[in-house]
Short mmCIF file of C-alpha atoms in Angstrom, two decimals:
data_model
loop_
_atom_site.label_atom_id
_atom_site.label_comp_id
_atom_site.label_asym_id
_atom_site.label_seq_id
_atom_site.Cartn_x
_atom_site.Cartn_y
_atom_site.Cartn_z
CA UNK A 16 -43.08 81.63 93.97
CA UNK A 17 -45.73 80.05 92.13
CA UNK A 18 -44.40 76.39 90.47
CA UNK A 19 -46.26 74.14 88.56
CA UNK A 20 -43.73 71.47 87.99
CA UNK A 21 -46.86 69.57 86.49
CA UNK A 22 -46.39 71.21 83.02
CA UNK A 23 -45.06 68.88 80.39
CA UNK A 24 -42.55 70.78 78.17
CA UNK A 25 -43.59 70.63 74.35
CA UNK A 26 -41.74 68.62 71.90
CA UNK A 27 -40.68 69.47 68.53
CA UNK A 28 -38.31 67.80 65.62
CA UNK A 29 -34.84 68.60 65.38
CA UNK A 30 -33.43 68.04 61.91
CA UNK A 31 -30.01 66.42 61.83
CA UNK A 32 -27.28 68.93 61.63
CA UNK A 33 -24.65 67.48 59.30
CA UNK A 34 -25.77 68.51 56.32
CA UNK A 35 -25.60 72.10 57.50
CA UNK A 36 -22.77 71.74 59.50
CA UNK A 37 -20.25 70.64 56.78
CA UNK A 38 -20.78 74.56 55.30
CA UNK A 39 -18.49 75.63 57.84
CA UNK A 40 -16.23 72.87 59.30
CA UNK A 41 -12.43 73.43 58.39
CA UNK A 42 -10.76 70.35 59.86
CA UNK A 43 -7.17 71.15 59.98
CA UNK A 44 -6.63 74.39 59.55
CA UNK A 45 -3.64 75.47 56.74
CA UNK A 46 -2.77 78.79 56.58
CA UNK A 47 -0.19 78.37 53.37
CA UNK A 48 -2.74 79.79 50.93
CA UNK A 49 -3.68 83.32 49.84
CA UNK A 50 -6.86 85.01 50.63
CA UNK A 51 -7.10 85.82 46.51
CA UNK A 52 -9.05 82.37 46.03
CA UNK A 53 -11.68 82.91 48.12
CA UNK A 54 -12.53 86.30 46.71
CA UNK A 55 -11.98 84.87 42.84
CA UNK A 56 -14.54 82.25 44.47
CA UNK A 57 -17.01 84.57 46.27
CA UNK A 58 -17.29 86.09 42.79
CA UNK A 59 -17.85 83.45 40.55
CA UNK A 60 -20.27 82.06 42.75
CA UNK A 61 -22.16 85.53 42.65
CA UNK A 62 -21.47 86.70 39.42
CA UNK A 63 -24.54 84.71 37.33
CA UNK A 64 -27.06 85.60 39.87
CA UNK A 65 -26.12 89.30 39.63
CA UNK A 66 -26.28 89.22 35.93
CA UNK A 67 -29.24 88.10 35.89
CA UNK A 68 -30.64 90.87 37.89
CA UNK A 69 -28.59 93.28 36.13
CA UNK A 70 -29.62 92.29 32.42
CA UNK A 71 -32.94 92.36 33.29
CA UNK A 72 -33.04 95.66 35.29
CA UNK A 73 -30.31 97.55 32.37
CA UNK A 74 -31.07 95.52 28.91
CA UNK A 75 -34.50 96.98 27.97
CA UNK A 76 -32.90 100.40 28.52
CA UNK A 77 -30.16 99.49 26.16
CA UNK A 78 -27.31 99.14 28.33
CA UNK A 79 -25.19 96.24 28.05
CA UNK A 80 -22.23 94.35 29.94
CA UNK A 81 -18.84 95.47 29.89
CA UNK A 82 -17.40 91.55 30.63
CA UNK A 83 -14.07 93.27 32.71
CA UNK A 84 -13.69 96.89 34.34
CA UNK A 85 -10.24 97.70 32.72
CA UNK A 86 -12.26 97.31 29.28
CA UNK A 87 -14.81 100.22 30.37
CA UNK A 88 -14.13 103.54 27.84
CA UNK A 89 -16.12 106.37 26.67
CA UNK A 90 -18.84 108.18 28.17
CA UNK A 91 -21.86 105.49 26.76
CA UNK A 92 -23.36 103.63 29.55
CA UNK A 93 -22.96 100.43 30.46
CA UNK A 94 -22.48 98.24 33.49
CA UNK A 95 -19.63 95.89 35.21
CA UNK A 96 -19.84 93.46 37.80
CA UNK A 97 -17.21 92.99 40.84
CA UNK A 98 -15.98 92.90 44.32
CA UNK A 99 -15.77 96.36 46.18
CA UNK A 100 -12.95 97.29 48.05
CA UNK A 101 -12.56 100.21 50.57
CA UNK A 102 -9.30 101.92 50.91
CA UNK A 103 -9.37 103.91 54.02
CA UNK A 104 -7.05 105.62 56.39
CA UNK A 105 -8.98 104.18 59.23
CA UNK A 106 -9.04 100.50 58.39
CA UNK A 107 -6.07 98.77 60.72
CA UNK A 108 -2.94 97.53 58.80
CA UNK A 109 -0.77 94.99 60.21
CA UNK A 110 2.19 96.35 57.90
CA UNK A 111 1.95 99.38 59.54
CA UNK A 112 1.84 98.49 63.35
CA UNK A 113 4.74 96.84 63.21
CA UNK A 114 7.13 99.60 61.08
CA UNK A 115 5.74 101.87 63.76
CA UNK A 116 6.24 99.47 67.14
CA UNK A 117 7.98 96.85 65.41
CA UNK A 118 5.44 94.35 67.60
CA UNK A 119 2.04 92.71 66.42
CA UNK A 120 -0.35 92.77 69.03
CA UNK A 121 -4.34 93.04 68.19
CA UNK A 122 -5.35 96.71 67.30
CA UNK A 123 -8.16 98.50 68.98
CA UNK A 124 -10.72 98.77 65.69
CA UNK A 125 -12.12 102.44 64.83
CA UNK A 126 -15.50 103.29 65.07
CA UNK A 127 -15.64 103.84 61.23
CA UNK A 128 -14.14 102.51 58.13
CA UNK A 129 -16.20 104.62 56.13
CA UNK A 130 -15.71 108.25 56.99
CA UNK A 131 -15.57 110.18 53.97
CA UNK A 132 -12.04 109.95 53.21
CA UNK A 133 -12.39 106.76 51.86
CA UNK A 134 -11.37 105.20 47.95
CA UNK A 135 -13.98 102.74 46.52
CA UNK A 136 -13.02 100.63 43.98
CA UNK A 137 -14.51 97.70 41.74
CA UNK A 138 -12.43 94.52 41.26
CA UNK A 139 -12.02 91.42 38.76
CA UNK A 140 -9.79 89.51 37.95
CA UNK A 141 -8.65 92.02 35.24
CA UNK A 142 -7.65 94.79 38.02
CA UNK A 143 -9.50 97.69 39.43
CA UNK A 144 -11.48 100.85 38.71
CA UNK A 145 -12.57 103.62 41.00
CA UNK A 146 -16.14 103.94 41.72
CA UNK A 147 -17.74 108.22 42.04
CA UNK A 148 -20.69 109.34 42.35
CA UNK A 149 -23.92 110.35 44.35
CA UNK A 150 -24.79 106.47 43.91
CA UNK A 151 -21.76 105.29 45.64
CA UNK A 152 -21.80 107.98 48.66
CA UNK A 153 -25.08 107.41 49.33
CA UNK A 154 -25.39 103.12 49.24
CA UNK A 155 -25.10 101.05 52.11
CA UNK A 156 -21.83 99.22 50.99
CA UNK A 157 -18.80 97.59 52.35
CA UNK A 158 -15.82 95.83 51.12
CA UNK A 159 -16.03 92.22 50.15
CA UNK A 160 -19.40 92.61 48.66
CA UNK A 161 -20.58 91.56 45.09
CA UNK A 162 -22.39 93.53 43.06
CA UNK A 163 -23.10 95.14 39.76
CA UNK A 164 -22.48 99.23 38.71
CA UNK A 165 -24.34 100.88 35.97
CA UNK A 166 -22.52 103.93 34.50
CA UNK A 167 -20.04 105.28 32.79
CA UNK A 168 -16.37 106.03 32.13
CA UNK A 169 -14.97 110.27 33.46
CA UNK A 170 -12.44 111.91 31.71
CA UNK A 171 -10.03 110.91 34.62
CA UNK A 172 -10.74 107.40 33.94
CA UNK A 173 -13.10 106.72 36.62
CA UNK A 174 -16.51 105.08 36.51
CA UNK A 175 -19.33 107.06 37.45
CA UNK A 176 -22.27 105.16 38.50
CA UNK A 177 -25.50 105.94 38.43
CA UNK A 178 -27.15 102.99 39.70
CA UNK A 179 -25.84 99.23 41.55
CA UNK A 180 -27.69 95.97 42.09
CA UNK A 181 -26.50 92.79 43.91
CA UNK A 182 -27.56 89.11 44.14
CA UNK A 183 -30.51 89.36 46.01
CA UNK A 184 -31.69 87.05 48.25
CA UNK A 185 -31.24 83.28 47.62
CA UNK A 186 -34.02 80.79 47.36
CA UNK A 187 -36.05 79.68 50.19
CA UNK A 188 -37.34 76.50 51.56
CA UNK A 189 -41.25 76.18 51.88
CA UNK A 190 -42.19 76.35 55.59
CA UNK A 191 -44.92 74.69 57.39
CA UNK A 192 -46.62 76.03 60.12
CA UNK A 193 -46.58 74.66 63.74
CA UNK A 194 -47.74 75.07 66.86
CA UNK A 195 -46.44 77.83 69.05
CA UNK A 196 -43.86 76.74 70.16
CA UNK A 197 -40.47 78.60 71.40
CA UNK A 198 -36.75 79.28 70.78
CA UNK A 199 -35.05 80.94 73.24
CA UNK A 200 -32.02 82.78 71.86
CA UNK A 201 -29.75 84.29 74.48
CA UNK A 202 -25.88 85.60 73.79
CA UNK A 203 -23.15 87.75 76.37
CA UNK A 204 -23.61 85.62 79.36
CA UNK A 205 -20.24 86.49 80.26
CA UNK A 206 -18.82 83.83 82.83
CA UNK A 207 -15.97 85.45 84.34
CA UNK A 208 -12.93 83.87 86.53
CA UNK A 209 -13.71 86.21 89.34
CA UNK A 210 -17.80 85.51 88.61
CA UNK A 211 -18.76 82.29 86.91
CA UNK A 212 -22.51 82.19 87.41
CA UNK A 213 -24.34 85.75 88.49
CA UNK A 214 -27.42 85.61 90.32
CA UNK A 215 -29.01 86.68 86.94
CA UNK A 216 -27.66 83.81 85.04
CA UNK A 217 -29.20 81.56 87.76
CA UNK A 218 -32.50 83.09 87.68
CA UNK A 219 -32.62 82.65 84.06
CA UNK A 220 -31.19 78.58 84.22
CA UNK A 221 -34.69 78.88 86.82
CA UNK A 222 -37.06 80.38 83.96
CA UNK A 223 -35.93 78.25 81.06
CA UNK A 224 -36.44 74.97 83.08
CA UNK A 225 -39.92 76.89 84.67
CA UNK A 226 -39.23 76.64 88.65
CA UNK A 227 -39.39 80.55 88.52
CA UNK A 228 -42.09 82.92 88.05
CA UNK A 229 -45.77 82.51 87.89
CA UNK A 230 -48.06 80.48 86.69
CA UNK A 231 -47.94 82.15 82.95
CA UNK A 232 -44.61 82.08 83.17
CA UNK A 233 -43.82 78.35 83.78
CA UNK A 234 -46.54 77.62 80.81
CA UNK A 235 -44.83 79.93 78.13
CA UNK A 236 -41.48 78.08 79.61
CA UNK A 237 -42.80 75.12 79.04
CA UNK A 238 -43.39 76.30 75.26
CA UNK A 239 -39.64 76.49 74.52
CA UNK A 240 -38.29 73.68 72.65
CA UNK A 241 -34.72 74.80 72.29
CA UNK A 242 -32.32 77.31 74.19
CA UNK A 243 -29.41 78.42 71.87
CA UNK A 244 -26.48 80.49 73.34
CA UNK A 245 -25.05 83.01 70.66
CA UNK A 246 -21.64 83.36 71.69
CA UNK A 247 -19.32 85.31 74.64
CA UNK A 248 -20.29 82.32 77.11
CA UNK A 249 -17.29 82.53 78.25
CA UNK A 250 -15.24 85.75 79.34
CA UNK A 251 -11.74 83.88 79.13
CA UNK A 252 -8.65 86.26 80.17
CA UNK A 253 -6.45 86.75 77.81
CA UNK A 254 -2.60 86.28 78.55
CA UNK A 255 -0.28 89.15 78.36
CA UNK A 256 1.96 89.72 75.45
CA UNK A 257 5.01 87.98 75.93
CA UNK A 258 3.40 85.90 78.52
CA UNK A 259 5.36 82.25 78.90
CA UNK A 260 2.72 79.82 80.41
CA UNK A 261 4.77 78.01 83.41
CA UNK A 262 3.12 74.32 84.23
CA UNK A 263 4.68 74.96 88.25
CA UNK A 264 2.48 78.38 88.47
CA UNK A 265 -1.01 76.44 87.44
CA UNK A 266 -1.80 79.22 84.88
CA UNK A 267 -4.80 77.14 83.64
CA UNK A 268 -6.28 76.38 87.23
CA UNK A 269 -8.57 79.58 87.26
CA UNK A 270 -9.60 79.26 83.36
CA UNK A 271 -10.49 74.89 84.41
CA UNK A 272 -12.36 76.13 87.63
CA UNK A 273 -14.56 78.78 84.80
CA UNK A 274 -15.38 75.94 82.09
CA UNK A 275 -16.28 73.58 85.00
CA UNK A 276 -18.25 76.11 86.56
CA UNK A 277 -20.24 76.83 83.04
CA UNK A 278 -20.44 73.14 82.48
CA UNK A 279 -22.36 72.13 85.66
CA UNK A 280 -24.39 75.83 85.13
CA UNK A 281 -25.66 74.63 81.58
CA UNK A 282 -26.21 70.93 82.09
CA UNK A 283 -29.27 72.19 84.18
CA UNK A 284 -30.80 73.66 81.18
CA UNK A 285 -29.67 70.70 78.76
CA UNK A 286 -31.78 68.12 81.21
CA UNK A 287 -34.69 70.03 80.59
CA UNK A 288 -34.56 70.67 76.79
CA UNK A 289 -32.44 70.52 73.96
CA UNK A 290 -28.92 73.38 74.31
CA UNK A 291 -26.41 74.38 71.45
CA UNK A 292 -23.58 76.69 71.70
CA UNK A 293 -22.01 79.00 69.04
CA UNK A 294 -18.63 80.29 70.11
CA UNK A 295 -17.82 84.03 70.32
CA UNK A 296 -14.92 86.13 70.43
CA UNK A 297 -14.38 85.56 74.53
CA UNK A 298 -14.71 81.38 74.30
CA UNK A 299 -12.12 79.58 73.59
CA UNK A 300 -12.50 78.56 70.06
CA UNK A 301 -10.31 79.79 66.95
CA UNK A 302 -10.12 83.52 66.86
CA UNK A 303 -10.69 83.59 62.65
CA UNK A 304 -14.38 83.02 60.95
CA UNK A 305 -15.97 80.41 61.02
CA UNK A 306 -15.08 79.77 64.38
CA UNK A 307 -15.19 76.08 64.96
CA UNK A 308 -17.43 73.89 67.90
CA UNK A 309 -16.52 74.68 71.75
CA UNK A 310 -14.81 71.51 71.87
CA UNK A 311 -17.09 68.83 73.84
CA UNK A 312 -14.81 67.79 76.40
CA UNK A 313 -15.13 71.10 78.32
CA UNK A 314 -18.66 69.94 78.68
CA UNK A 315 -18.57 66.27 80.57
CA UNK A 316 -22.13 66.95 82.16
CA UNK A 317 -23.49 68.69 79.37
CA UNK A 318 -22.53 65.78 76.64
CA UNK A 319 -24.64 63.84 78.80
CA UNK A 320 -27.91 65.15 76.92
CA UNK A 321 -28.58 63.99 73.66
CA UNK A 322 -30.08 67.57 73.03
CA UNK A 323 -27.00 69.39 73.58
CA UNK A 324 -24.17 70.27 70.35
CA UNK A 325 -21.66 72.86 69.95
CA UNK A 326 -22.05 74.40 66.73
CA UNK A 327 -19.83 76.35 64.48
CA UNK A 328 -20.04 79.91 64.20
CA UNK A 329 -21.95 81.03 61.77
CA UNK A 330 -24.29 77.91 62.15
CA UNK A 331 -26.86 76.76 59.98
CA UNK A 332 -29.83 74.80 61.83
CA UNK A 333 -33.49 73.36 61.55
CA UNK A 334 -36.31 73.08 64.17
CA UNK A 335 -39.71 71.89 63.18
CA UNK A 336 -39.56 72.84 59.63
CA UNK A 337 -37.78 76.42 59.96
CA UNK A 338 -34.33 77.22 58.78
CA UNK A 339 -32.28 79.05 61.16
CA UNK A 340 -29.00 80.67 60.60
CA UNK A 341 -26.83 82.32 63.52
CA UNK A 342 -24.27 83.89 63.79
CA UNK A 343 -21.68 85.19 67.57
CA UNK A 344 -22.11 89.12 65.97
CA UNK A 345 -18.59 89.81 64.76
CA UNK A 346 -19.82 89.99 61.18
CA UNK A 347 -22.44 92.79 62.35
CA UNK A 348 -20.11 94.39 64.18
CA UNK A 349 -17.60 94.86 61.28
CA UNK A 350 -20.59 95.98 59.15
CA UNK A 351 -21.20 98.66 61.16
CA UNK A 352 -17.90 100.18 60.81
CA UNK A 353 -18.99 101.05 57.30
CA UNK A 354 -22.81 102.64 57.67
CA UNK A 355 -24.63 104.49 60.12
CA UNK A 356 -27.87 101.81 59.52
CA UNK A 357 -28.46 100.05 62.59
CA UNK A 358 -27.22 96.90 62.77
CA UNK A 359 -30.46 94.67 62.04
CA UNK A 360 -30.70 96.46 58.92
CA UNK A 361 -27.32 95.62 57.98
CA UNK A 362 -28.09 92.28 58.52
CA UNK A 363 -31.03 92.30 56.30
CA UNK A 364 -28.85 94.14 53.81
CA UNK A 365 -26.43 91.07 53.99
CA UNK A 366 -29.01 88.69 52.63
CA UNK A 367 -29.25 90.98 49.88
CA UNK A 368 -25.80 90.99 49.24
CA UNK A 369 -26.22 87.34 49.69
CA UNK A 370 -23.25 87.19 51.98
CA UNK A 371 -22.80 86.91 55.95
CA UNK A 372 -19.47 88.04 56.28
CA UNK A 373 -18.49 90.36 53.01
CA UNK A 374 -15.94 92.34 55.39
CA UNK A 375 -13.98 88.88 55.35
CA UNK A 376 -11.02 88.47 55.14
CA UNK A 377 -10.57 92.62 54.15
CA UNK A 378 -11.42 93.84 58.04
CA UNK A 379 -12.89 90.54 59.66
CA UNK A 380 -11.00 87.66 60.00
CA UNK A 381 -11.76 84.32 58.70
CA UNK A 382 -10.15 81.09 57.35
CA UNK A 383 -8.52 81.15 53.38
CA UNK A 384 -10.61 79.12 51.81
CA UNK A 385 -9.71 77.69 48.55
CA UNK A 386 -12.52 75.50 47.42
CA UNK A 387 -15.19 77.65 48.21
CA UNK A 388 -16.88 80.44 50.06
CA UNK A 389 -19.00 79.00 52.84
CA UNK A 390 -20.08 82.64 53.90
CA UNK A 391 -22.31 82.79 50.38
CA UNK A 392 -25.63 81.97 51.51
CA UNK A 393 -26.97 79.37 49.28
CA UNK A 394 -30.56 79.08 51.00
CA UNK A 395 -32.26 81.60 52.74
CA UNK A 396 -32.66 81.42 56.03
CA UNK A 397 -36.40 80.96 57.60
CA UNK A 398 -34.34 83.50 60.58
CA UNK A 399 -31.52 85.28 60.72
CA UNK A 400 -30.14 85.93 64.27
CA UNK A 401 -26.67 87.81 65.63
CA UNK A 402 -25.64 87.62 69.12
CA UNK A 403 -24.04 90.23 71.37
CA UNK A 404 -25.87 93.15 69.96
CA UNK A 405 -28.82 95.38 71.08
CA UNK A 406 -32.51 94.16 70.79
CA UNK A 407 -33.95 94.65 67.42
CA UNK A 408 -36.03 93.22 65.16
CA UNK A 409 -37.15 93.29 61.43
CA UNK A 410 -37.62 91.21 58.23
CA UNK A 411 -35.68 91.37 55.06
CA UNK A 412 -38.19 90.82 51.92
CA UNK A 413 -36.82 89.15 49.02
CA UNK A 414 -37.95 89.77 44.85
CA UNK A 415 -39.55 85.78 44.86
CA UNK A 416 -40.99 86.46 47.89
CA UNK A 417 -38.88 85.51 50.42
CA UNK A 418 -39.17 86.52 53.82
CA UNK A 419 -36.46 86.41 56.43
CA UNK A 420 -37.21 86.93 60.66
CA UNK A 421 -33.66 89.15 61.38
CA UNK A 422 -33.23 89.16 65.41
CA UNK A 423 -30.62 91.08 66.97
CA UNK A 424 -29.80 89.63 70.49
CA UNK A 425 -29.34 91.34 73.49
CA UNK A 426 -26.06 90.79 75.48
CA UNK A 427 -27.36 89.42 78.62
CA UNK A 428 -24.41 90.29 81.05
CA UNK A 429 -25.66 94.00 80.05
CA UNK A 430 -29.39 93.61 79.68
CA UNK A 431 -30.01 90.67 81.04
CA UNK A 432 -32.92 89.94 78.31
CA UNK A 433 -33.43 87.10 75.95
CA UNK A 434 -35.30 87.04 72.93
CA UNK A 435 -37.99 84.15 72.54
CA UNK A 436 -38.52 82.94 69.07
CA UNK A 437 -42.26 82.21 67.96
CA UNK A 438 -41.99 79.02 65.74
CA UNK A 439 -44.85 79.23 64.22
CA UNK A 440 -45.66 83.24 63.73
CA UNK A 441 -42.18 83.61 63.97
CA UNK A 442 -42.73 87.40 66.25
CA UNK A 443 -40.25 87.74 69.27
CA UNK A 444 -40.18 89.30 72.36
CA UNK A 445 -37.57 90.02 74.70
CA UNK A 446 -37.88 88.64 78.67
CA UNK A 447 -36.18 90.63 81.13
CA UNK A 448 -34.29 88.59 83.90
CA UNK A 449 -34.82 90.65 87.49
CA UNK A 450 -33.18 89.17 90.29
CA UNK A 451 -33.76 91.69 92.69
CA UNK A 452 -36.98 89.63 93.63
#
């Protein structure tokens, strides 16, 4: 193997994260309040943006605002704005599971929520009304979203709708263009009790810090500025049902020997650049959206670096002028359960809706916020990255010119690819990770 250990790695800026971070911190988590605030929230906060769209796409043609959906009558078009909901068969009810095994235990999701047997409705705070139509079995929707319908009232009290638009993308900050530099994104490493650091995970900790490959190798290496880890570091087991922990049995022993393990394996990547961490569904973290920071004492050698944080997941974060936002993949996941798209084009769909998670709380779970709805995005994201998924790329286009990178990361316990990040041109490109070399 050819190394050039003479390489300096390139430097960028990191902006300070607090002022994204704060989107998404919880503190103490209360779970005494109702879910119906953050929707009445999600709305409000929507609603103007939508009307603005929606008068100036319907008003020339004559068609005006009907202010709440119970108020819709006649057959004269005109156009309402709400939240969808999607009653389905398919969708998992708690309620349910335990009149028919009278025990709660976390349901194995369906492929689909949207199957053709589903209801779609419109909310306010006035009630509901039942959306028909070509319009509404053709759209790429999903519950939780915000949007405006244009139609009209059926016979059987329904609304017809013969066309929709939603919030559109939110502004974006101006970006100035660096050097090429690199961000590697990787997700789905996978550390396992029985297998805490593969051979592949190794060869990659080798690549990233450029003591493996050749000499073009260890150069574009030496071009990443930042390594972020999209969730599923960790493969922790989960305990039985009905599983009493017993402090004579050492339960924990195998689960400290993992985090360890993953501690002293990352620290080798946070001495060479700058490392942050979004949790997934396999780290220990909270289970609900936004799943708070990997807490830092797992990470004694790690905290060492002044480059490495634990984010929240989603995460909002800058480097050298561009404006990423990230998310572990559960909120692409549950989007898929309502389309056939693929899933980067849901997640370019999402910006349109101007939401991350719309599915939450309906078939994702998250956190009842009361004071607001930290899933609205308020500024658009430079890139837009989900973790745990298969490779894709694309870019979501905005009305005021707006342009968002959307990267879906490979799981590398599967693939064992990562995706590096141009900075400046922002174009990716996956690496593949062979250790049979």
């Amino acid at each position: 193997m050819d190394v050039d250990t003479c390489i300096p790695r390139a430097r960028v800026e990191h902006a300070e994260t607090a002022k994204y971070e704060s989107e998404f911190k919880t503190g103490r988590r209360q779970y005494t309040q109702q879910f119906n605030t953050l929707y009445y929230k999600r709305l409000n906060t929507l609603k103007p943006f939508i009307l603005n769209h929606a008068r100036t796409k319907w008003e020339p043609k004559k068609i005006h605002l009907t202010p709440k959906v119970l108020n819709v009558e006649g057959p004269e078009p005109t156009f309402i704005v709400g939240t969808i909901f999607m009653d389905s068969q398919a969708k998992p009810s708690t309620l349910a599971q335990v009149e028919n095994t009278h025990w709660i235990s976390d349901p194995t999701p369906p492929r689909m929520y949207r199957d053709g047997t589903e209801t779609v409705y419109l909310e306010d705070e006035s009630g509901r009304i039942r959306l028909v139509g070509d319009a509404v079995d053709k759209a790429v929707l999903a519950s939780g979203v915000v949007a405006a319908m244009m139609g009209c009232e059926t016979q059987a009290g329904d609304f017809d709708v013969i066309d929709m638009c939603f919030a559109g993308m939110a502004e974006q900050p101006e970006r100035t263009f660096s050097e090429d530099v690199f961000v590697a994104l990787v997700s789905g490493l996978n550390a396992s009790v029985e297998q805490p650091v593969t051979l592949e995970m190794q060869v990659l900790a080798e690549y990233l810090c450029g003591a493996a490959g050749g000499a073009n190798d260890q150069k574009t290496s030496a071009r990443i500025v930042q390594t972020v880890v999209a969730g599923n570091i960790m493969n922790v087991p989960v305990p039985p049902i009905g599983h009493t922990e017993d402090a004579r049995a050492n339960d924990r022993v195998p689960v400290q020997k993992l985090v360890a393990s993953v501690d002293a394996y990352l620290s080798d990547i946070a001495a060479c650049m700058p490392l942050a961490l979004l949790p997934g569904p396999g780290d220990p973290s909270s289970a609900s959206l936004p799943q708070q920071p990997l807490h830092p004492s797992m990470f004694a050698q790690c905290r060492q670096y002044t480059g490495f944080r634990t984010l929240t997941n989603p995460a909002y974060f800058e480097i050298n002028n561009v404006l990423l936002l990230g998310t572990s993949g559960q909120n692409v996941r549950d989007l898929c359960r309502y389309s056939n798209e693929t899933p980067c084009q849901l997640a370019a769909q999402s910006l349109q809706w101007r939401h991350v998670a719309p599915t939450a709380p309906d078939t994702l779970w998250c956190y009842p916020f009361t004071e607001h709805d930290p899933f609205v995005v308020r500024t658009t994201p430079h890139v837009y990255f989900a973790g745990n998924q298969k490779f894709e790329a694309g870019v979501a286009v905005g009305t005021e010119g707006q342009k968002t990178k959307v990267v879906m990361v490979p799981e590398f316990s599967v693939s064992h690819e990562i995706v590096l990040l141009n900075l400046r041109t922002l174009e990716c490109s996956t690496v593949h990770i062979d250790a049979c070399v």
